[in-house]
mmCIF file of C-alpha atoms in Angstrom:
data_model
loop_
_atom_site.group_PDB
_atom_site.id
_atom_site.type_symbol
_atom_site.label_atom_id
_atom_site.label_comp_id
_atom_site.label_asym_id
_atom_site.label_seq_id
_atom_site.Cartn_x
_atom_site.Cartn_y
_atom_site.Cartn_z
ATOM 1 C CA MET A 23 -2.819 -32.633 23.841
ATOM 2 C CA ALA A 24 -1.178 -29.522 25.261
ATOM 3 C CA ALA A 25 2.211 -30.707 24.020
ATOM 4 C CA SER A 26 0.799 -31.325 20.542
ATOM 5 C CA VAL A 27 -0.737 -27.854 20.406
ATOM 6 C CA ALA A 28 2.559 -26.329 21.535
ATOM 7 C CA ILE A 29 4.487 -28.218 18.839
ATOM 8 C CA VAL A 30 2.070 -27.091 16.133
ATOM 9 C CA PHE A 31 2.280 -23.502 17.398
ATOM 10 C CA PHE A 32 6.073 -23.388 17.438
ATOM 11 C CA VAL A 33 6.394 -25.124 14.064
ATOM 12 C CA GLY A 34 3.946 -22.634 12.571
ATOM 13 C CA TRP A 35 5.736 -19.720 14.190
ATOM 14 C CA GLY A 36 9.076 -20.997 12.927
ATOM 15 C CA VAL A 37 7.828 -21.393 9.346
ATOM 16 C CA THR A 38 6.327 -17.901 9.417
ATOM 17 C CA THR A 39 9.561 -16.418 10.760
ATOM 18 C CA LEU A 40 11.765 -18.247 8.236
ATOM 19 C CA SER A 41 9.560 -17.264 5.296
ATOM 20 C CA ALA A 42 9.312 -13.591 6.297
ATOM 21 C CA GLN A 43 12.594 -12.650 4.613
ATOM 22 C CA ALA A 44 12.034 -14.762 1.487
ATOM 23 C CA THR A 45 11.943 -13.210 -1.979
ATOM 24 C CA PRO A 46 10.840 -14.679 -5.341
ATOM 25 C CA GLY A 47 13.105 -17.592 -6.213
ATOM 26 C CA ASP A 48 13.683 -18.576 -2.574
ATOM 27 C CA TRP A 49 12.229 -21.965 -1.644
ATOM 28 C CA MET A 50 10.257 -20.434 1.246
ATOM 29 C CA TYR A 51 8.637 -17.715 -0.865
ATOM 30 C CA PRO A 52 5.545 -19.760 -1.844
ATOM 31 C CA VAL A 53 5.023 -20.446 1.866
ATOM 32 C CA LYS A 54 5.212 -16.717 2.590
ATOM 33 C CA ARG A 55 2.583 -15.936 -0.032
ATOM 34 C CA ALA A 56 0.360 -18.797 1.166
ATOM 35 C CA ILE A 57 0.475 -17.391 4.712
ATOM 36 C CA GLU A 58 -0.549 -13.986 3.332
ATOM 37 C CA ARG A 59 -3.533 -15.526 1.538
ATOM 38 C CA VAL A 60 -4.620 -17.273 4.724
ATOM 39 C CA ARG A 61 -4.378 -14.005 6.661
ATOM 40 C CA LEU A 62 -6.633 -12.332 4.077
ATOM 41 C CA ILE A 63 -9.158 -15.156 4.357
ATOM 42 C CA LEU A 64 -9.175 -14.790 8.143
ATOM 43 C CA ALA A 65 -9.577 -10.993 8.064
ATOM 44 C CA VAL A 66 -12.743 -10.243 10.002
ATOM 45 C CA ASN A 67 -13.734 -7.037 8.194
ATOM 46 C CA ALA A 68 -12.837 -4.696 5.333
ATOM 47 C CA ASP A 69 -10.730 -2.484 7.590
ATOM 48 C CA ASP A 70 -8.522 -5.429 8.578
ATOM 49 C CA GLU A 71 -8.163 -6.553 4.967
ATOM 50 C CA ALA A 72 -7.217 -3.051 3.844
ATOM 51 C CA GLU A 73 -4.551 -2.866 6.562
ATOM 52 C CA LEU A 74 -3.167 -6.237 5.428
ATOM 53 C CA ARG A 75 -3.087 -5.079 1.810
ATOM 54 C CA ILE A 76 -1.071 -2.018 2.802
ATOM 55 C CA THR A 77 1.340 -4.257 4.728
ATOM 56 C CA PHE A 78 1.710 -6.574 1.736
ATOM 57 C CA SER A 79 2.349 -3.635 -0.596
ATOM 58 C CA ASP A 80 5.193 -2.568 1.668
ATOM 59 C CA ARG A 81 6.529 -6.139 1.619
ATOM 60 C CA ARG A 82 6.564 -6.319 -2.177
ATOM 61 C CA LEU A 83 8.685 -3.170 -2.352
ATOM 62 C CA ALA A 84 11.024 -4.519 0.343
ATOM 63 C CA GLU A 85 11.410 -7.720 -1.682
ATOM 64 C CA ALA A 86 12.203 -5.731 -4.823
ATOM 65 C CA VAL A 87 14.848 -3.732 -2.954
ATOM 66 C CA LYS A 88 16.391 -6.882 -1.481
ATOM 67 C CA ARG A 89 16.645 -8.542 -4.897
ATOM 68 C CA LEU A 90 18.204 -5.384 -6.290
ATOM 69 C CA GLU A 91 20.772 -5.352 -3.489
ATOM 70 C CA ARG A 92 21.605 -8.985 -4.292
ATOM 71 C CA GLY A 93 22.399 -7.991 -7.870
ATOM 72 C CA GLN A 94 19.277 -9.682 -9.259
ATOM 73 C CA GLY A 95 17.912 -6.551 -10.906
ATOM 74 C CA LEU A 96 14.762 -4.531 -10.269
ATOM 75 C CA ASP A 97 11.771 -6.851 -10.569
ATOM 76 C CA ASP A 98 8.927 -4.985 -12.225
ATOM 77 C CA ASN A 99 6.504 -7.759 -11.246
ATOM 78 C CA LEU A 100 7.100 -7.006 -7.568
ATOM 79 C CA LEU A 101 6.620 -3.280 -8.151
ATOM 80 C CA ARG A 102 3.395 -3.959 -10.043
ATOM 81 C CA ALA A 103 2.265 -6.161 -7.163
ATOM 82 C CA ALA A 104 3.030 -3.368 -4.685
ATOM 83 C CA LEU A 105 0.794 -0.986 -6.628
ATOM 84 C CA ALA A 106 -1.915 -3.637 -6.970
ATOM 85 C CA GLU A 107 -1.976 -4.281 -3.216
ATOM 86 C CA THR A 108 -2.347 -0.560 -2.490
ATOM 87 C CA LYS A 109 -5.196 -0.332 -4.988
ATOM 88 C CA SER A 110 -6.883 -3.328 -3.330
ATOM 89 C CA ALA A 111 -6.569 -1.576 0.034
ATOM 90 C CA LEU A 112 -8.302 1.474 -1.407
ATOM 91 C CA GLU A 113 -11.016 -0.760 -2.887
ATOM 92 C CA GLU A 114 -11.632 -2.204 0.571
ATOM 93 C CA SER A 115 -11.870 1.316 1.999
ATOM 94 C CA LEU A 116 -15.187 1.695 0.160
ATOM 95 C CA ASN A 117 -16.686 -0.785 2.614
ATOM 96 C CA VAL A 118 -15.782 0.999 5.860
ATOM 97 C CA SER A 119 -17.074 4.084 7.648
ATOM 98 C CA PRO A 120 -16.225 7.534 6.188
ATOM 99 C CA GLN A 121 -13.829 8.200 9.065
ATOM 100 C CA GLU A 122 -11.965 4.917 8.559
ATOM 101 C CA ARG A 123 -11.999 5.465 4.799
ATOM 102 C CA ALA A 124 -10.262 8.816 5.185
ATOM 103 C CA ARG A 125 -7.652 7.243 7.452
ATOM 104 C CA LEU A 126 -6.972 4.396 5.023
ATOM 105 C CA ILE A 127 -6.672 6.730 2.037
ATOM 106 C CA SER A 128 -4.212 8.857 3.987
ATOM 107 C CA GLN A 129 -2.257 5.745 4.998
ATOM 108 C CA ALA A 130 -2.159 4.490 1.413
ATOM 109 C CA GLY A 131 -0.996 7.903 0.245
ATOM 110 C CA TYR A 132 1.794 7.969 2.806
ATOM 111 C CA LEU A 133 2.913 4.508 1.692
ATOM 112 C CA THR A 134 2.920 5.532 -1.979
ATOM 113 C CA ALA A 135 5.003 8.618 -1.195
ATOM 114 C CA HIS A 136 7.428 6.478 0.817
ATOM 115 C CA GLN A 137 7.720 3.918 -1.990
ATOM 116 C CA LYS A 138 8.457 6.643 -4.525
ATOM 117 C CA ASN A 139 11.160 8.060 -2.248
ATOM 118 C CA VAL A 140 12.781 4.634 -1.892
ATOM 119 C CA ILE A 141 12.878 3.960 -5.625
ATOM 120 C CA ASP A 142 14.050 7.473 -6.470
ATOM 121 C CA ALA A 143 16.922 7.085 -3.988
ATOM 122 C CA LEU A 144 17.952 3.796 -5.601
ATOM 123 C CA ALA A 145 17.492 4.861 -9.220
ATOM 124 C CA SER A 146 20.771 6.757 -9.484
ATOM 125 C CA THR A 147 22.774 3.735 -8.342
ATOM 126 C CA THR A 148 20.997 1.009 -10.308
ATOM 127 C CA ARG A 149 22.255 -0.567 -13.504
ATOM 128 C CA PRO A 150 21.203 1.246 -16.684
ATOM 129 C CA ALA A 151 18.988 -1.732 -17.559
ATOM 130 C CA ASP A 152 16.980 -1.237 -14.346
ATOM 131 C CA ARG A 153 16.432 2.500 -14.661
ATOM 132 C CA PRO A 154 13.426 2.354 -17.030
ATOM 133 C CA VAL A 155 11.614 0.165 -14.482
ATOM 134 C CA ALA A 156 12.528 2.536 -11.642
ATOM 135 C CA THR A 157 11.355 5.511 -13.698
ATOM 136 C CA ALA A 158 8.062 3.829 -14.641
ATOM 137 C CA PHE A 159 7.323 2.992 -10.999
ATOM 138 C CA SER A 160 8.245 6.483 -9.809
ATOM 139 C CA GLU A 161 6.016 8.098 -12.433
ATOM 140 C CA MET A 162 3.144 5.796 -11.511
ATOM 141 C CA CYS A 163 3.557 6.734 -7.849
ATOM 142 C CA ASP A 164 3.397 10.394 -8.904
ATOM 143 C CA GLU A 165 0.150 9.763 -10.780
ATOM 144 C CA ARG A 166 -1.312 7.818 -7.886
ATOM 145 C CA MET A 167 -0.426 10.581 -5.416
ATOM 146 C CA LYS A 168 -2.014 13.278 -7.587
ATOM 147 C CA TRP A 169 -5.104 11.092 -7.970
ATOM 148 C CA MET A 170 -5.301 10.503 -4.212
ATOM 149 C CA GLU A 171 -4.810 14.217 -3.594
ATOM 150 C CA GLY A 172 -7.881 14.919 -5.707
ATOM 151 C CA MET A 173 -9.825 12.229 -3.875
ATOM 152 C CA MET A 174 -8.760 13.637 -0.499
ATOM 153 C CA GLN A 175 -9.778 17.138 -1.541
ATOM 154 C CA ASP A 176 -13.165 15.743 -2.588
ATOM 155 C CA MET A 177 -13.396 14.301 0.921
ATOM 156 C CA ARG A 178 -12.592 17.803 2.240
ATOM 157 C CA MET A 179 -9.254 16.809 3.721
ATOM 158 C CA LYS A 180 -6.057 18.829 3.556
ATOM 159 C CA PRO A 181 -3.951 17.939 0.482
ATOM 160 C CA PRO A 182 -0.981 15.753 1.483
ATOM 161 C CA SER A 183 2.582 17.036 1.332
ATOM 162 C CA TRP A 184 4.058 13.988 -0.496
ATOM 163 C CA SER A 185 7.131 14.337 1.731
ATOM 164 C CA GLY A 186 7.083 10.643 2.540
ATOM 165 C CA ARG A 187 7.126 11.462 6.250
ATOM 166 C CA ARG A 188 4.453 9.947 8.482
ATOM 167 C CA GLN A 189 4.005 13.220 10.367
ATOM 168 C CA GLY A 190 2.994 15.035 7.193
ATOM 169 C CA TRP A 191 0.413 12.376 6.420
ATOM 170 C CA GLU A 192 -1.059 12.466 9.893
ATOM 171 C CA GLN A 193 -1.459 16.219 9.525
ATOM 172 C CA SER A 194 -3.037 15.828 6.097
ATOM 173 C CA ALA A 195 -5.764 13.609 7.524
ATOM 174 C CA THR A 196 -7.157 16.469 9.623
ATOM 175 C CA PRO A 197 -10.042 18.585 8.235
ATOM 176 C CA ASP A 198 -9.114 22.231 7.834
ATOM 177 C CA ALA A 199 -10.364 24.908 10.226
ATOM 178 C CA SER A 200 -13.189 26.143 8.005
ATOM 179 C CA GLU A 201 -14.621 22.621 7.820
ATOM 180 C CA GLN A 202 -14.389 22.130 11.562
ATOM 181 C CA THR A 203 -16.544 25.220 12.129
ATOM 182 C CA ASN A 204 -19.080 24.102 9.521
ATOM 183 C CA PRO A 205 -19.899 20.393 10.010
ATOM 184 C CA GLN A 206 -22.437 20.371 7.173
ATOM 185 C CA LYS A 207 -19.755 21.435 4.704
ATOM 186 C CA ALA A 208 -17.527 18.566 5.880
ATOM 187 C CA THR A 209 -20.057 15.838 5.000
ATOM 188 C CA ALA A 210 -18.192 12.868 3.513
ATOM 189 C CA PRO A 211 -18.853 12.017 -0.143
ATOM 190 C CA SER A 212 -21.117 9.095 -0.871
ATOM 191 C CA LYS A 213 -19.896 5.599 -1.646
ATOM 192 C CA GLN A 214 -20.990 6.177 -5.245
ATOM 193 C CA GLN A 215 -18.691 9.196 -5.492
ATOM 194 C CA MET A 216 -15.830 7.155 -4.088
ATOM 195 C CA ARG A 217 -16.602 4.368 -6.563
ATOM 196 C CA ARG A 218 -16.219 6.843 -9.421
ATOM 197 C CA TRP A 219 -12.843 7.885 -8.002
ATOM 198 C CA MET A 220 -11.717 4.256 -7.810
ATOM 199 C CA ASP A 221 -12.714 3.671 -11.427
ATOM 200 C CA ASP A 222 -10.161 6.327 -12.396
ATOM 201 C CA CYS A 223 -7.299 4.896 -10.307
ATOM 202 C CA PRO A 224 -4.062 5.123 -12.352
ATOM 203 C CA ASP A 225 -2.432 1.756 -13.002
ATOM 204 C CA TRP A 226 0.842 0.484 -14.430
ATOM 205 C CA ARG A 227 0.992 0.774 -18.197
ATOM 206 C CA ASP A 228 3.130 -1.506 -20.401
#
């Protein structure tokens, strides 16, 4: 029995490892996506699911970059998926505590800033045919960041710097001094207020 469990464990670990670097078109890519779906099903709470969504958003961008480096062009479907995963993470943040919600919004904002920086750095070296996709994604990241800035201000957090650096985002998640001296002023907005913000989340336009 122990040997059987060990074999199953190592086979599963091997499949997960092999599929990790797969991109659309690779034979292991469906396995990679199936493993992601299973991880979402097994997520024990909204916080865990939001964290997974942020991880998957980062993966979709990494896959798009890898395909671009292979000469396969900039896949707008992967970039759309990256944005969709981040939005799903923010949707899940409605179901956690105000403190965790603020952290997740800040984390999603940092990721969006990072993704914009990556695409902007690649845009000047891509083929002319890929530049409209790069521009559309960059502009959507800009809109998302401005939208999240407004949401963070409504939550009485410091506006983020959009530098794409983790340090700047960690600093942005800290209430300002005036709020720290007046706890009543720093009361988090209600879930209904956050729901209204989510209804206005910018999305990719064709």
